[in-house]
């Protein structure tokens, strides 16, 4: 396991709000207790960008949601949490997600150009705000967000890529931006020993 890494309070706060939206208040309390994060029960991190929380805490909370629903049911729930997280970030214009909001959505440029702009903002937010190094790559068919450090590195080993929160965030982000559904996939995952978590965002909708 890599050395723990700090992240901004607002990143964990938004994540907790999103979990609470999907699991309810009681479910959230149970998840935090299960993650041994009792100190956050009814006491979420403050809404600011100070590096006051850690990636391992985010990873533990994500794992607790997965454990709560079981390996089979967890995927759909984690995707929902990721989608809720995007929507909270958007509603609050949180710099954690690097969102420019309506201005970007209404820009008169082709769809893939808009997608690239949003993904560039999300990558910049990772690098500048979240303390999570990330690069954006592109080929003819898809964009790729590549995270060399990820919260999944602080979770138990999985059989399959497990960063469904990020997949959900990206699915919802693209949906919000284009009104279309994109089959976002995590193609390599650091939890399984890969060098990075690599998310593929196809340029063509489903
Ligand atoms: Zn990951």
PDB file of C-alpha atoms and ligand atoms in Angstrom:
ATOM      1  CA  UNK A   1       0.000   0.000   0.000  1.00  0.00           C
ATOM      2  CA  UNK A   2       1.426   3.424  -0.915  1.00  0.00           C
ATOM      3  CA  UNK A   3       1.977   6.085   1.701  1.00  0.00           C
ATOM      4  CA  UNK A   4      -1.264   7.852   2.537  1.00  0.00           C
ATOM      5  CA  UNK A   5      -1.951  11.046   0.677  1.00  0.00           C
ATOM      6  CA  UNK A   6      -3.880  14.124   1.700  1.00  0.00           C
ATOM      7  CA  UNK A   7      -6.906  15.376  -0.166  1.00  0.00           C
ATOM      8  CA  UNK A   8      -9.198  18.410   0.251  1.00  0.00           C
ATOM      9  CA  UNK A   9     -11.964  18.357   2.843  1.00  0.00           C
ATOM     10  CA  UNK A  10     -14.577  19.143   0.222  1.00  0.00           C
ATOM     11  CA  UNK A  11     -13.751  16.023  -1.809  1.00  0.00           C
ATOM     12  CA  UNK A  12     -14.617  13.728   1.095  1.00  0.00           C
ATOM     13  CA  UNK A  13     -17.590  15.896   2.113  1.00  0.00           C
ATOM     14  CA  UNK A  14     -19.133  15.664  -1.371  1.00  0.00           C
ATOM     15  CA  UNK A  15     -18.489  11.926  -1.396  1.00  0.00           C
ATOM     16  CA  UNK A  16     -20.274  11.535   1.954  1.00  0.00           C
ATOM     17  CA  UNK A  17     -23.249  13.623   0.770  1.00  0.00           C
ATOM     18  CA  UNK A  18     -23.497  11.434  -2.327  1.00  0.00           C
ATOM     19  CA  UNK A  19     -23.373   8.204  -0.300  1.00  0.00           C
ATOM     20  CA  UNK A  20     -26.021   9.600   2.034  1.00  0.00           C
ATOM     21  CA  UNK A  21     -28.279  10.410  -0.919  1.00  0.00           C
ATOM     22  CA  UNK A  22     -28.125   6.801  -2.088  1.00  0.00           C
ATOM     23  CA  UNK A  23     -28.067   4.963   1.267  1.00  0.00           C
ATOM     24  CA  UNK A  24     -30.057   7.357   3.462  1.00  0.00           C
ATOM     25  CA  UNK A  25     -28.881   8.833   6.740  1.00  0.00           C
ATOM     26  CA  UNK A  26     -29.003   5.568   8.680  1.00  0.00           C
ATOM     27  CA  UNK A  27     -27.258   3.650   5.929  1.00  0.00           C
ATOM     28  CA  UNK A  28     -24.567   6.301   5.850  1.00  0.00           C
ATOM     29  CA  UNK A  29     -24.040   6.036   9.605  1.00  0.00           C
ATOM     30  CA  UNK A  30     -23.742   2.246   9.279  1.00  0.00           C
ATOM     31  CA  UNK A  31     -21.262   2.591   6.431  1.00  0.00           C
ATOM     32  CA  UNK A  32     -19.097   5.063   8.329  1.00  0.00           C
ATOM     33  CA  UNK A  33     -19.161   2.810  11.368  1.00  0.00           C
ATOM     34  CA  UNK A  34     -18.246  -0.175   9.198  1.00  0.00           C
ATOM     35  CA  UNK A  35     -15.352   1.797   7.743  1.00  0.00           C
ATOM     36  CA  UNK A  36     -14.152   2.678  11.270  1.00  0.00           C
ATOM     37  CA  UNK A  37     -14.718   6.305  10.358  1.00  0.00           C
ATOM     38  CA  UNK A  38     -16.986   6.955  13.343  1.00  0.00           C
ATOM     39  CA  UNK A  39     -15.479  10.404  13.802  1.00  0.00           C
ATOM     40  CA  UNK A  40     -17.363  11.505  10.667  1.00  0.00           C
ATOM     41  CA  UNK A  41     -20.784  10.273  11.764  1.00  0.00           C
ATOM     42  CA  UNK A  42     -23.043  13.366  11.619  1.00  0.00           C
ATOM     43  CA  UNK A  43     -19.809  15.337  11.365  1.00  0.00           C
ATOM     44  CA  UNK A  44     -18.702  15.595   7.736  1.00  0.00           C
ATOM     45  CA  UNK A  45     -15.514  17.421   6.747  1.00  0.00           C
ATOM     46  CA  UNK A  46     -15.958  21.176   6.195  1.00  0.00           C
ATOM     47  CA  UNK A  47     -16.673  22.716   2.814  1.00  0.00           C
ATOM     48  CA  UNK A  48     -13.215  24.001   1.976  1.00  0.00           C
ATOM     49  CA  UNK A  49     -10.175  22.977  -0.036  1.00  0.00           C
ATOM     50  CA  UNK A  50      -7.691  22.521   2.815  1.00  0.00           C
ATOM     51  CA  UNK A  51      -5.887  19.195   2.586  1.00  0.00           C
ATOM     52  CA  UNK A  52      -7.464  17.979   5.819  1.00  0.00           C
ATOM     53  CA  UNK A  53      -8.522  14.423   4.945  1.00  0.00           C
ATOM     54  CA  UNK A  54      -6.789  11.485   3.310  1.00  0.00           C
ATOM     55  CA  UNK A  55      -7.245   9.195   0.341  1.00  0.00           C
ATOM     56  CA  UNK A  56      -7.297   6.153   2.592  1.00  0.00           C
ATOM     57  CA  UNK A  57     -10.419   7.544   4.316  1.00  0.00           C
ATOM     58  CA  UNK A  58     -12.126   7.966   0.945  1.00  0.00           C
ATOM     59  CA  UNK A  59     -11.067   4.421   0.043  1.00  0.00           C
ATOM     60  CA  UNK A  60     -12.367   3.018   3.334  1.00  0.00           C
ATOM     61  CA  UNK A  61     -15.745   4.692   2.869  1.00  0.00           C
ATOM     62  CA  UNK A  62     -16.009   3.387  -0.690  1.00  0.00           C
ATOM     63  CA  UNK A  63     -15.150  -0.086   0.525  1.00  0.00           C
ATOM     64  CA  UNK A  64     -17.782   0.168   3.267  1.00  0.00           C
ATOM     65  CA  UNK A  65     -20.490   0.902   0.687  1.00  0.00           C
ATOM     66  CA  UNK A  66     -19.336  -2.086  -1.338  1.00  0.00           C
ATOM     67  CA  UNK A  67     -19.337  -4.333   1.742  1.00  0.00           C
ATOM     68  CA  UNK A  68     -22.792  -3.093   2.724  1.00  0.00           C
ATOM     69  CA  UNK A  69     -24.367  -4.156  -0.588  1.00  0.00           C
ATOM     70  CA  UNK A  70     -22.151  -7.163  -1.273  1.00  0.00           C
ATOM     71  CA  UNK A  71     -19.900  -7.606  -4.274  1.00  0.00           C
ATOM     72  CA  UNK A  72     -22.793  -8.267  -6.683  1.00  0.00           C
ATOM     73  CA  UNK A  73     -25.113  -5.456  -5.697  1.00  0.00           C
ATOM     74  CA  UNK A  74     -22.404  -2.897  -5.046  1.00  0.00           C
ATOM     75  CA  UNK A  75     -21.581  -1.962  -8.617  1.00  0.00           C
ATOM     76  CA  UNK A  76     -24.955  -0.379  -9.356  1.00  0.00           C
ATOM     77  CA  UNK A  77     -24.981   1.430  -6.011  1.00  0.00           C
ATOM     78  CA  UNK A  78     -21.449   2.781  -6.430  1.00  0.00           C
ATOM     79  CA  UNK A  79     -22.313   4.051  -9.909  1.00  0.00           C
ATOM     80  CA  UNK A  80     -25.324   5.819  -8.399  1.00  0.00           C
ATOM     81  CA  UNK A  81     -23.130   7.364  -5.707  1.00  0.00           C
ATOM     82  CA  UNK A  82     -20.716   8.561  -8.401  1.00  0.00           C
ATOM     83  CA  UNK A  83     -23.577  10.128 -10.348  1.00  0.00           C
ATOM     84  CA  UNK A  84     -24.890  11.821  -7.198  1.00  0.00           C
ATOM     85  CA  UNK A  85     -21.392  13.093  -6.457  1.00  0.00           C
ATOM     86  CA  UNK A  86     -21.183  14.762  -9.864  1.00  0.00           C
ATOM     87  CA  UNK A  87     -24.567  16.384  -9.333  1.00  0.00           C
ATOM     88  CA  UNK A  88     -23.628  17.725  -5.890  1.00  0.00           C
ATOM     89  CA  UNK A  89     -20.402  19.068  -7.299  1.00  0.00           C
ATOM     90  CA  UNK A  90     -22.303  20.713 -10.113  1.00  0.00           C
ATOM     91  CA  UNK A  91     -24.983  22.191  -7.845  1.00  0.00           C
ATOM     92  CA  UNK A  92     -22.326  23.660  -5.572  1.00  0.00           C
ATOM     93  CA  UNK A  93     -19.944  24.532  -8.416  1.00  0.00           C
ATOM     94  CA  UNK A  94     -17.269  22.705  -6.475  1.00  0.00           C
ATOM     95  CA  UNK A  95     -13.736  23.229  -7.719  1.00  0.00           C
ATOM     96  CA  UNK A  96     -13.054  19.658  -6.621  1.00  0.00           C
ATOM     97  CA  UNK A  97     -14.593  18.548  -9.914  1.00  0.00           C
ATOM     98  CA  UNK A  98     -13.332  21.558 -11.839  1.00  0.00           C
ATOM     99  CA  UNK A  99     -16.704  22.454 -13.256  1.00  0.00           C
ATOM    100  CA  UNK A 100     -17.414  25.519 -15.342  1.00  0.00           C
ATOM    101  CA  UNK A 101     -21.139  24.858 -15.301  1.00  0.00           C
ATOM    102  CA  UNK A 102     -23.734  26.052 -17.751  1.00  0.00           C
ATOM    103  CA  UNK A 103     -21.306  28.168 -19.797  1.00  0.00           C
ATOM    104  CA  UNK A 104     -19.513  25.032 -20.906  1.00  0.00           C
ATOM    105  CA  UNK A 105     -22.700  23.133 -21.612  1.00  0.00           C
ATOM    106  CA  UNK A 106     -24.023  25.893 -23.876  1.00  0.00           C
ATOM    107  CA  UNK A 107     -20.811  26.481 -25.823  1.00  0.00           C
ATOM    108  CA  UNK A 108     -21.465  26.323 -29.576  1.00  0.00           C
ATOM    109  CA  UNK A 109     -18.776  23.747 -30.348  1.00  0.00           C
ATOM    110  CA  UNK A 110     -19.039  20.096 -31.479  1.00  0.00           C
ATOM    111  CA  UNK A 111     -19.870  17.477 -28.864  1.00  0.00           C
ATOM    112  CA  UNK A 112     -16.420  15.887 -28.683  1.00  0.00           C
ATOM    113  CA  UNK A 113     -14.786  19.301 -28.288  1.00  0.00           C
ATOM    114  CA  UNK A 114     -17.084  20.011 -25.354  1.00  0.00           C
ATOM    115  CA  UNK A 115     -16.344  16.621 -23.834  1.00  0.00           C
ATOM    116  CA  UNK A 116     -12.646  17.343 -24.093  1.00  0.00           C
ATOM    117  CA  UNK A 117     -13.066  20.709 -22.362  1.00  0.00           C
ATOM    118  CA  UNK A 118     -14.906  19.163 -19.422  1.00  0.00           C
ATOM    119  CA  UNK A 119     -12.388  16.323 -19.134  1.00  0.00           C
ATOM    120  CA  UNK A 120      -9.514  18.826 -19.251  1.00  0.00           C
ATOM    121  CA  UNK A 121     -11.134  20.732 -16.408  1.00  0.00           C
ATOM    122  CA  UNK A 122     -11.558  17.563 -14.393  1.00  0.00           C
ATOM    123  CA  UNK A 123      -7.913  16.634 -14.979  1.00  0.00           C
ATOM    124  CA  UNK A 124      -6.775  20.126 -13.985  1.00  0.00           C
ATOM    125  CA  UNK A 125      -8.862  19.900 -10.806  1.00  0.00           C
ATOM    126  CA  UNK A 126      -7.219  16.567  -9.956  1.00  0.00           C
ATOM    127  CA  UNK A 127      -3.751  18.029 -10.378  1.00  0.00           C
ATOM    128  CA  UNK A 128      -4.311  21.454  -8.830  1.00  0.00           C
ATOM    129  CA  UNK A 129      -6.989  20.927  -6.205  1.00  0.00           C
ATOM    130  CA  UNK A 130      -7.411  17.285  -5.286  1.00  0.00           C
ATOM    131  CA  UNK A 131      -3.721  16.328  -5.006  1.00  0.00           C
ATOM    132  CA  UNK A 132      -4.383  13.396  -7.328  1.00  0.00           C
ATOM    133  CA  UNK A 133      -2.090  13.406 -10.401  1.00  0.00           C
ATOM    134  CA  UNK A 134      -4.050  12.759 -13.584  1.00  0.00           C
ATOM    135  CA  UNK A 135      -3.457  13.081 -17.313  1.00  0.00           C
ATOM    136  CA  UNK A 136      -5.881  13.215 -20.222  1.00  0.00           C
ATOM    137  CA  UNK A 137      -5.073  11.148 -23.302  1.00  0.00           C
ATOM    138  CA  UNK A 138      -6.952  10.736 -26.533  1.00  0.00           C
ATOM    139  CA  UNK A 139      -7.049   8.524 -29.610  1.00  0.00           C
ATOM    140  CA  UNK A 140      -9.394   8.412 -32.595  1.00  0.00           C
ATOM    141  CA  UNK A 141     -12.189   6.673 -30.686  1.00  0.00           C
ATOM    142  CA  UNK A 142     -11.958   7.743 -27.083  1.00  0.00           C
ATOM    143  CA  UNK A 143     -10.614   9.941 -24.303  1.00  0.00           C
ATOM    144  CA  UNK A 144      -8.713   8.429 -21.390  1.00  0.00           C
ATOM    145  CA  UNK A 145      -8.374   9.879 -17.909  1.00  0.00           C
ATOM    146  CA  UNK A 146      -5.325   8.289 -16.318  1.00  0.00           C
ATOM    147  CA  UNK A 147      -4.846   8.488 -12.542  1.00  0.00           C
ATOM    148  CA  UNK A 148      -1.397   7.437 -11.305  1.00  0.00           C
ATOM    149  CA  UNK A 149      -2.593   7.640  -7.692  1.00  0.00           C
ATOM    150  CA  UNK A 150      -6.026   6.417  -6.698  1.00  0.00           C
ATOM    151  CA  UNK A 151      -8.101   5.828  -3.582  1.00  0.00           C
ATOM    152  CA  UNK A 152      -8.468   2.170  -4.628  1.00  0.00           C
ATOM    153  CA  UNK A 153      -4.844   1.609  -3.629  1.00  0.00           C
ATOM    154  CA  UNK A 154      -6.002   1.813  -0.013  1.00  0.00           C
ATOM    155  CA  UNK A 155      -8.689  -0.865  -0.460  1.00  0.00           C
ATOM    156  CA  UNK A 156      -8.420  -4.666  -0.275  1.00  0.00           C
ATOM    157  CA  UNK A 157      -7.416  -6.423  -3.495  1.00  0.00           C
ATOM    158  CA  UNK A 158     -10.227  -6.950  -6.017  1.00  0.00           C
ATOM    159  CA  UNK A 159     -10.730  -9.359  -8.914  1.00  0.00           C
ATOM    160  CA  UNK A 160     -11.932  -6.668 -11.314  1.00  0.00           C
ATOM    161  CA  UNK A 161     -11.459  -2.902 -11.678  1.00  0.00           C
ATOM    162  CA  UNK A 162     -13.240  -1.371  -8.688  1.00  0.00           C
ATOM    163  CA  UNK A 163     -13.303   2.417  -9.144  1.00  0.00           C
ATOM    164  CA  UNK A 164     -17.016   2.641  -9.897  1.00  0.00           C
ATOM    165  CA  UNK A 165     -17.386   6.019  -8.201  1.00  0.00           C
ATOM    166  CA  UNK A 166     -15.178   7.606 -10.845  1.00  0.00           C
ATOM    167  CA  UNK A 167     -16.984   5.706 -13.611  1.00  0.00           C
ATOM    168  CA  UNK A 168     -20.298   7.053 -12.266  1.00  0.00           C
ATOM    169  CA  UNK A 169     -18.944  10.614 -12.069  1.00  0.00           C
ATOM    170  CA  UNK A 170     -17.774  10.442 -15.681  1.00  0.00           C
ATOM    171  CA  UNK A 171     -21.010   8.862 -16.947  1.00  0.00           C
ATOM    172  CA  UNK A 172     -23.082  11.553 -15.269  1.00  0.00           C
ATOM    173  CA  UNK A 173     -20.719  14.307 -16.385  1.00  0.00           C
ATOM    174  CA  UNK A 174     -21.000  13.273 -20.024  1.00  0.00           C
ATOM    175  CA  UNK A 175     -24.763  12.832 -19.719  1.00  0.00           C
ATOM    176  CA  UNK A 176     -25.149  16.280 -18.190  1.00  0.00           C
ATOM    177  CA  UNK A 177     -22.975  17.812 -20.874  1.00  0.00           C
ATOM    178  CA  UNK A 178     -24.442  16.142 -23.963  1.00  0.00           C
ATOM    179  CA  UNK A 179     -27.813  14.618 -22.922  1.00  0.00           C
ATOM    180  CA  UNK A 180     -26.434  11.317 -24.208  1.00  0.00           C
ATOM    181  CA  UNK A 181     -25.201   8.145 -22.516  1.00  0.00           C
ATOM    182  CA  UNK A 182     -21.578   7.078 -22.859  1.00  0.00           C
ATOM    183  CA  UNK A 183     -20.303   3.599 -21.969  1.00  0.00           C
ATOM    184  CA  UNK A 184     -17.504   4.743 -19.658  1.00  0.00           C
ATOM    185  CA  UNK A 185     -15.227   1.897 -18.583  1.00  0.00           C
ATOM    186  CA  UNK A 186     -12.288   1.485 -16.247  1.00  0.00           C
ATOM    187  CA  UNK A 187      -9.813  -0.395 -18.437  1.00  0.00           C
ATOM    188  CA  UNK A 188      -6.913  -0.794 -15.989  1.00  0.00           C
ATOM    189  CA  UNK A 189      -7.040  -0.442 -12.201  1.00  0.00           C
ATOM    190  CA  UNK A 190      -4.214   0.249  -9.756  1.00  0.00           C
ATOM    191  CA  UNK A 191      -6.002  -1.940  -7.197  1.00  0.00           C
ATOM    192  CA  UNK A 192      -5.231  -4.949  -9.408  1.00  0.00           C
ATOM    193  CA  UNK A 193      -1.579  -3.980  -9.750  1.00  0.00           C
ATOM    194  CA  UNK A 194      -1.740  -1.775 -12.852  1.00  0.00           C
ATOM    195  CA  UNK A 195       0.417   1.336 -12.989  1.00  0.00           C
ATOM    196  CA  UNK A 196      -2.649   3.543 -13.061  1.00  0.00           C
ATOM    197  CA  UNK A 197      -6.426   3.638 -13.091  1.00  0.00           C
ATOM    198  CA  UNK A 198      -7.370   4.294 -16.671  1.00  0.00           C
ATOM    199  CA  UNK A 199     -10.903   5.368 -17.620  1.00  0.00           C
ATOM    200  CA  UNK A 200     -12.051   5.162 -21.204  1.00  0.00           C
ATOM    201  CA  UNK A 201     -14.686   7.638 -22.357  1.00  0.00           C
ATOM    202  CA  UNK A 202     -15.815   6.746 -25.903  1.00  0.00           C
ATOM    203  CA  UNK A 203     -16.311   9.679 -28.260  1.00  0.00           C
ATOM    204  CA  UNK A 204     -19.492   8.100 -29.602  1.00  0.00           C
ATOM    205  CA  UNK A 205     -22.551   7.717 -27.364  1.00  0.00           C
ATOM    206  CA  UNK A 206     -24.362   4.421 -26.802  1.00  0.00           C
TER     207      UNK A 206
HETATM  208 ZN1  LIG B   1      -8.607   3.346  -8.813  1.00  0.00          ZN
END
